[in-house]
Amino acid sequence: MTTTRVLSLVVPLVVAAVFFVWVVYQMLPDKVFLLDGKIVKKHKRSTEQLYLSHLSEIKFHYHAVVGFIGIWEFIDKSGASLKVDTNAKGIKELIASLDKELPAFSSKEFDRKFREGDVEDSIDVWKAA
């Protein structure tokens, strides 16, 4: 086999493999967790964080007409917000942790409000005292 023939076979395979890896990388979900009193959200190369001590409210926004889309919004005292998709890796564990860490936060109360909601809604989940 000639070098040209080998290259004509290998180059498209390498390009396809690189494209596949790029697509998979783009589809990686956010990761969210509680660490040292901070909510940390990691997505690809970026990291966002919000201190629990600065947290002023938590909201949940959702839309369920075409397909379910849900976003948790954590808002600090200055008005900055950290938004986390319901499909983020670790969100269930984070919400369970907030049950223990935040006074008057209740995931059971959130579940009740969610069940009573409409197909599109914003729920005020928690507000600092």
N, CA, C and O of each residue as an XYZ file, in Angstrom:
516
protein
N       0.838     -1.171      0.000
C       0.000      0.000      0.000
C       0.888      1.241      0.000
O       1.906      1.286      0.691
N       0.506      2.218     -0.758
C       1.302      3.439     -0.843
C       0.969      4.366      0.323
O      -0.071      4.240      0.970
N       1.870      5.285      0.563
C       1.676      6.257      1.644
C       0.436      7.097      1.408
O      -0.300      7.383      2.352
N       0.192      7.489      0.194
C      -0.983      8.295     -0.134
C      -2.260      7.529      0.173
O      -3.215      8.094      0.706
N      -2.279      6.266     -0.157
C      -3.461      5.424      0.090
C      -3.708      5.274      1.596
O      -4.849      5.360      2.049
N      -2.653      5.052      2.361
C      -2.765      4.927      3.810
C      -3.296      6.227      4.410
O      -4.201      6.209      5.245
N      -2.730      7.347      3.983
C      -3.181      8.648      4.492
C      -4.633      8.915      4.138
O      -5.373      9.474      4.948
N      -5.052      8.523      2.941
C      -6.436      8.764      2.538
C      -7.409      7.933      3.375
O      -8.590      8.272      3.454
N      -6.942      6.870      3.992
C      -7.786      6.063      4.879
C      -7.693      6.529      6.333
O      -8.702      6.560      7.037
N      -6.508      6.885      6.780
C      -6.282      7.231      8.179
C      -6.802      8.632      8.524
O      -7.413      8.815      9.578
N      -6.576      9.601      7.671
C      -6.970     10.986      7.972
C      -8.471     11.103      8.242
O      -8.842     11.713      9.244
N      -9.352     10.556      7.408
C     -10.784     10.651      7.720
C     -11.159      9.962      9.042
O     -12.036     10.433      9.767
N     -10.487      8.845      9.344
C     -10.761      8.169     10.615
C     -10.350      9.029     11.809
O     -11.072      9.098     12.803
N      -9.208      9.675     11.714
C      -8.734     10.553     12.792
C      -9.675     11.745     12.949
O     -10.026     12.112     14.070
N     -10.084     12.347     11.841
C     -11.013     13.487     11.886
C     -12.335     13.058     12.510
O     -12.882     13.782     13.342
N     -12.854     11.904     12.130
C     -14.114     11.401     12.687
C     -13.977     11.140     14.188
O     -14.889     11.449     14.955
N     -12.844     10.575     14.610
C     -12.625     10.310     16.034
C     -12.551     11.601     16.835
O     -13.129     11.689     17.918
N     -11.854     12.593     16.320
C     -11.757     13.890     17.003
C     -13.133     14.538     17.099
O     -13.491     15.082     18.144
N     -13.899     14.483     16.028
C     -15.250     15.041     16.033
C     -16.123     14.327     17.061
O     -16.876     14.977     17.787
N     -16.034     13.015     17.131
C     -16.808     12.235     18.093
C     -16.463     12.637     19.523
O     -17.360     12.845     20.339
N     -15.196     12.745     19.829
C     -14.752     13.154     21.173
C     -15.264     14.555     21.494
O     -15.701     14.808     22.617
N     -15.214     15.467     20.526
C     -15.702     16.832     20.736
C     -17.198     16.826     21.040
O     -17.638     17.536     21.945
N     -17.984     16.049     20.314
C     -19.438     15.973     20.541
C     -19.727     15.431     21.936
O     -20.566     15.975     22.655
N     -19.042     14.370     22.314
C     -19.244     13.796     23.646
C     -18.883     14.818     24.723
O     -19.604     14.951     25.712
N     -17.789     15.534     24.546
C     -17.362     16.556     25.502
C     -18.409     17.657     25.638
O     -18.683     18.117     26.747
N     -18.992     18.082     24.528
C     -20.010     19.133     24.551
C     -21.275     18.694     25.284
O     -22.000     19.524     25.834
N     -21.534     17.400     25.289
C     -22.752     16.878     25.895
C     -22.591     16.527     27.373
O     -23.561     16.127     28.017
N     -21.391     16.670     27.916
C     -21.184     16.348     29.321
C     -22.072     17.224     30.200
O     -22.153     18.433     29.981
N     -22.736     16.633     31.188
C     -23.595     17.435     32.064
C     -22.773     18.235     33.071
O     -21.609     17.935     33.337
N     -23.418     19.260     33.619
C     -22.814     20.006     34.716
C     -22.645     19.057     35.901
O     -23.349     18.054     36.012
N     -21.707     19.386     36.779
C     -21.557     18.687     38.051
C     -21.782     19.723     39.133
O     -21.273     20.840     39.047
N     -22.531     19.360     40.132
C     -22.795     20.290     41.220
C     -22.653     19.538     42.544
O     -23.035     18.374     42.662
N     -22.090     20.238     43.541
C     -21.898     19.610     44.838
C     -21.692     20.690     45.893
O     -21.456     21.857     45.580
N     -21.786     20.273     47.136
C     -21.560     21.146     48.272
C     -20.164     20.853     48.803
O     -19.838     19.701     49.091
N     -19.336     21.890     48.936
C     -17.958     21.717     49.402
C     -17.558     22.898     50.271
O     -17.580     24.044     49.823
N     -17.199     22.620     51.497
C     -16.718     23.655     52.431
C     -17.666     24.847     52.508
O     -17.225     25.995     52.465
N     -18.966     24.580     52.621
C     -19.941     25.655     52.763
C     -20.245     26.408     51.481
O     -20.786     27.513     51.523
N     -19.899     25.817     50.333
C     -20.148     26.452     49.039
C     -20.890     25.487     48.119
O     -20.639     24.282     48.130
N     -21.800     26.032     47.328
C     -22.378     25.274     46.231
C     -21.423     25.476     45.063
O     -21.153     26.608     44.664
N     -20.915     24.383     44.520
C     -19.937     24.449     43.434
C     -20.551     23.803     42.194
O     -21.075     22.691     42.248
N     -20.474     24.526     41.080
C     -20.958     24.017     39.801
C     -19.779     23.985     38.841
O     -19.120     24.998     38.607
N     -19.527     22.808     38.292
C     -18.446     22.663     37.319
C     -19.055     22.251     35.996
O     -19.881     21.341     35.927
N     -18.634     22.938     34.948
C     -19.050     22.574     33.595
C     -17.850     22.740     32.678
O     -17.319     23.838     32.505
N     -17.447     21.643     32.108
C     -16.263     21.624     31.251
C     -15.097     22.238     32.009
O     -14.652     21.677     33.011
N     -14.592     23.383     31.551
C     -13.432     23.995     32.220
C     -13.801     25.112     33.190
O     -12.923     25.661     33.855
N     -15.082     25.456     33.281
C     -15.456     26.572     34.156
C     -15.999     26.072     35.491
O     -16.595     24.999     35.582
N     -15.779     26.869     36.506
C     -16.265     26.572     37.850
C     -16.947     27.817     38.391
O     -16.395     28.916     38.339
N     -18.155     27.630     38.913
C     -18.873     28.707     39.585
C     -19.149     28.240     40.999
O     -19.303     27.045     41.252
N     -19.210     29.187     41.916
C     -19.509     28.819     43.300
C     -20.274     29.918     44.002
O     -20.212     31.091     43.634
N     -21.001     29.500     45.028
C     -21.793     30.436     45.816
C     -21.768     29.947     47.263
O     -22.103     28.795     47.540
N     -21.371     30.823     48.182
C     -21.304     30.458     49.591
C     -22.714     30.325     50.165
O     -23.576     31.166     49.909
N     -22.943     29.271     50.936
C     -24.239     29.100     51.595
C     -24.531     30.266     52.531
O     -25.683     30.671     52.681
N     -23.495     30.802     53.156
C     -23.696     31.921     54.082
C     -24.164     33.185     53.360
O     -24.719     34.081     53.997
N     -23.953     33.276     52.046
C     -24.396     34.432     51.260
C     -25.720     34.181     50.545
O     -26.253     35.076     49.890
N     -26.248     32.976     50.667
C     -27.461     32.591     49.964
C     -28.666     33.322     50.535
O     -28.874     33.330     51.748
N     -29.464     33.938     49.661
C     -30.656     34.639     50.134
C     -31.951     33.947     49.720
O     -32.958     34.044     50.422
N     -31.930     33.245     48.577
C     -33.129     32.506     48.185
C     -32.819     31.443     47.138
O     -31.800     31.477     46.448
N     -33.749     30.501     47.059
C     -33.660     29.428     46.075
C     -34.979     29.374     45.332
O     -36.050     29.378     45.939
N     -34.891     29.323     44.012
C     -36.086     29.219     43.170
C     -35.916     28.024     42.246
O     -34.801     27.592     41.953
N     -37.054     27.500     41.796
C     -37.044     26.419     40.827
C     -37.959     26.826     39.687
O     -39.140     27.095     39.904
N     -37.426     26.874     38.478
C     -38.183     27.255     37.301
C     -38.324     26.022     36.418
O     -37.357     25.294     36.193
N     -39.547     25.792     35.918
C     -39.699     24.635     35.039
C     -40.757     24.876     33.975
O     -41.625     25.740     34.099
N     -40.647     24.083     32.939
C     -41.550     24.156     31.802
C     -41.739     22.713     31.331
O     -40.761     22.022     31.044
N     -42.984     22.259     31.250
C     -43.216     20.843     30.939
C     -44.174     20.636     29.775
O     -44.894     19.638     29.750
N     -44.202     21.551     28.813
C     -45.129     21.401     27.703
C     -44.564     20.451     26.651
O     -45.181     19.424     26.368
N     -43.434     20.756     26.078
C     -42.841     19.931     25.031
C     -42.060     18.772     25.637
O     -42.178     17.632     25.189
N     -41.287     19.064     26.628
C     -40.491     18.092     27.372
C     -40.106     18.802     28.654
O     -40.094     20.032     28.693
N     -39.794     18.072     29.689
C     -39.517     18.727     30.966
C     -38.174     19.440     30.943
O     -37.149     18.851     30.598
N     -38.193     20.713     31.315
C     -36.987     21.513     31.466
C     -37.069     22.144     32.853
O     -38.050     22.818     33.168
N     -36.071     21.938     33.667
C     -36.073     22.503     35.012
C     -34.728     23.101     35.355
O     -33.680     22.565     34.994
N     -34.773     24.225     36.061
C     -33.558     24.937     36.473
C     -33.693     25.332     37.947
O     -34.677     25.954     38.349
N     -32.701     24.963     38.730
C     -32.594     25.454     40.093
C     -31.821     26.771     40.041
O     -30.793     26.866     39.371
N     -32.313     27.775     40.743
C     -31.623     29.069     40.781
C     -31.297     29.404     42.235
O     -32.188     29.542     43.073
N     -30.014     29.531     42.509
C     -29.526     29.885     43.840
C     -29.081     31.346     43.774
O     -28.190     31.692     42.998
N     -29.699     32.196     44.584
C     -29.461     33.640     44.509
C     -28.794     34.110     45.796
O     -29.247     33.799     46.897
N     -27.698     34.873     45.636
C     -27.018     35.375     46.830
C     -27.533     36.763     47.202
O     -28.375     37.335     46.510
N     -27.020     37.284     48.293
C     -27.495     38.557     48.840
C     -27.245     39.735     47.916
O     -27.936     40.749     48.011
N     -26.270     39.619     47.022
C     -25.990     40.719     46.094
C     -26.839     40.628     44.822
O     -26.788     41.521     43.976
N     -27.615     39.552     44.689
C     -28.458     39.380     43.508
C     -27.855     38.490     42.438
O     -28.522     38.160     41.457
N     -26.592     38.096     42.613
C     -25.968     37.177     41.658
C     -26.620     35.812     41.801
O     -27.020     35.413     42.894
N     -26.722     35.099     40.685
C     -27.359     33.790     40.780
C     -26.506     32.704     40.139
O     -25.714     32.949     39.229
N     -26.698     31.525     40.639
C     -26.056     30.326     40.129
C     -27.199     29.425     39.666
O     -28.032     29.008     40.470
N     -27.234     29.128     38.359
C     -28.320     28.321     37.807
C     -27.802     26.928     37.495
O     -26.741     26.758     36.894
N     -28.578     25.931     37.919
C     -28.175     24.540     37.759
C     -29.332     23.760     37.143
O     -30.458     23.797     37.638
N     -29.034     23.063     36.068
C     -30.029     22.245     35.374
C     -30.413     21.038     36.233
O     -29.595     20.517     36.991
N     -31.660     20.607     36.105
C     -32.107     19.442     36.879
C     -31.387     18.161     36.475
O     -31.418     17.178     37.214
N     -30.742     18.160     35.318
C     -29.992     16.988     34.864
C     -28.534     17.011     35.310
O     -27.764     16.115     34.962
N     -28.157     18.017     36.067
C     -26.765     18.111     36.519
C     -26.434     16.937     37.433
O     -27.238     16.529     38.272
N     -25.248     16.416     37.249
C     -24.785     15.326     38.086
C     -24.598     15.843     39.514
O     -23.880     16.818     39.733
N     -25.238     15.197     40.474
C     -25.094     15.574     41.878
C     -26.195     16.468     42.414
O     -26.172     16.813     43.595
N     -27.165     16.859     41.586
C     -28.201     17.796     42.062
C     -29.060     17.162     43.161
O     -29.421     17.845     44.119
N     -29.388     15.895     43.046
C     -30.205     15.242     44.087
C     -29.466     15.214     45.420
O     -30.060     15.446     46.473
N     -28.177     14.929     45.368
C     -27.373     14.915     46.594
C     -27.255     16.319     47.185
O     -27.279     16.486     48.404
N     -27.128     17.333     46.317
C     -27.051     18.715     46.794
C     -28.336     19.100     47.509
O     -28.289     19.678     48.595
N     -29.477     18.790     46.919
C     -30.766     19.138     47.538
C     -30.916     18.411     48.872
O     -31.398     18.998     49.841
N     -30.511     17.146     48.935
C     -30.557     16.400     50.196
C     -29.640     17.052     51.243
O     -29.987     17.100     52.423
N     -28.492     17.546     50.823
C     -27.567     18.223     51.739
C     -28.155     19.535     52.245
O     -27.975     19.894     53.409
N     -28.856     20.246     51.372
C     -29.454     21.521     51.779
C     -30.526     21.314     52.841
O     -30.754     22.195     53.670
N     -31.186     20.156     52.824
C     -32.156     19.819     53.875
C     -31.497     19.891     55.249
O     -32.131     20.284     56.228
N     -30.227     19.511     55.316
C     -29.497     19.488     56.587
C     -28.808     20.818     56.879
O     -28.647     21.189     58.042
N     -28.399     21.537     55.835
C     -27.561     22.727     56.003
C     -28.334     24.044     56.152
O     -27.875     24.955     56.840
N     -29.493     24.146     55.516
C     -30.224     25.421     55.519
C     -31.413     25.360     56.474
O     -32.251     24.464     56.370
N     -31.486     26.307     57.400
C     -32.643     26.331     58.291
C     -33.926     26.582     57.487
O     -33.961     27.455     56.619
N     -34.951     25.827     57.776
C     -36.276     25.949     57.171
C     -36.336     25.498     55.708
O     -37.367     25.679     55.060
N     -35.259     24.917     55.175
C     -35.316     24.349     53.829
C     -35.896     22.947     53.944
O     -35.493     22.168     54.808
N     -36.852     22.629     53.062
C     -37.476     21.312     53.102
C     -37.705     20.806     51.686
O     -38.471     21.395     50.924
N     -37.040     19.714     51.341
C     -37.263     19.125     50.022
C     -38.666     18.544     49.926
O     -39.234     18.488     48.836
N     -39.228     18.115     51.037
C     -40.612     17.607     51.035
C     -41.596     18.732     50.732
O     -42.570     18.527     50.007
N     -41.351     19.902     51.276
C     -42.203     21.063     50.982
C     -42.068     21.456     49.517
O     -43.057     21.817     48.879
N     -40.844     21.390     48.974
C     -40.646     21.662     47.553
C     -41.432     20.662     46.705
O     -42.104     21.054     45.750
N     -41.354     19.370     47.047
C     -42.087     18.350     46.302
C     -43.585     18.636     46.295
O     -44.249     18.471     45.272
N     -44.114     19.065     47.441
C     -45.537     19.401     47.534
C     -45.875     20.562     46.611
O     -46.849     20.493     45.861
N     -45.082     21.629     46.656
C     -45.328     22.794     45.793
C     -45.214     22.418     44.322
O     -45.970     22.913     43.487
N     -44.262     21.537     44.008
C     -44.073     21.105     42.625
C     -45.295     20.333     42.128
O     -45.767     20.563     41.015
N     -45.801     19.424     42.949
C     -46.989     18.655     42.562
C     -48.193     19.556     42.337
O     -49.028     19.265     41.481
N     -48.295     20.646     43.093
C     -49.427     21.566     42.970
C     -49.268     22.556     41.821
O     -50.217     23.259     41.474
N     -48.083     22.616     41.232
C     -47.804     23.589     40.174
C     -48.480     23.240     38.864
O     -49.113     22.194     38.721
N     -48.329     24.145     37.916
C     -48.887     23.988     36.583
C     -47.807     23.425     35.653
O     -46.743     23.019     36.120
N     -48.069     23.399     34.345
C     -47.073     22.897     33.398
C     -45.907     23.855     33.226
O     -44.854     23.464     32.721
N     -46.078     25.091     33.632
C     -45.003     26.075     33.579
C     -45.110     26.909     34.847
O     -46.168     27.460     35.147
N     -44.027     26.998     35.580
C     -44.120     27.673     36.860
C     -42.737     28.053     37.364
O     -41.720     27.559     36.878
N     -42.724     28.938     38.345
C     -41.546     29.255     39.139
C     -41.952     29.066     40.587
O     -42.957     29.613     41.041
N     -41.171     28.296     41.297
C     -41.491     28.016     42.694
C     -40.462     28.703     43.576
O     -39.257     28.542     43.383
N     -40.943     29.464     44.540
C     -40.057     30.017     45.563
C     -39.827     28.905     46.587
O     -40.694     28.622     47.412
N     -38.669     28.290     46.526
C     -38.375     27.114     47.337
C     -37.949     27.498     48.743
O     -38.380     26.881     49.716
N     -37.103     28.516     48.853
C     -36.543     28.883     50.153
C     -36.125     30.347     50.133
O     -35.678     30.866     49.110
N     -36.277     31.002     51.277
C     -35.836     32.388     51.421
C     -35.191     32.540     52.791
O     -35.707     32.025     53.783
N     -34.059     33.250     52.849
C     -33.374     33.463     54.118
C     -34.247     34.278     55.046
O     -34.991     35.163     54.623
N     -34.135     33.956     56.320
C     -34.930     34.673     57.320
C     -34.392     36.052     57.571
O     -34.944     36.792     58.385
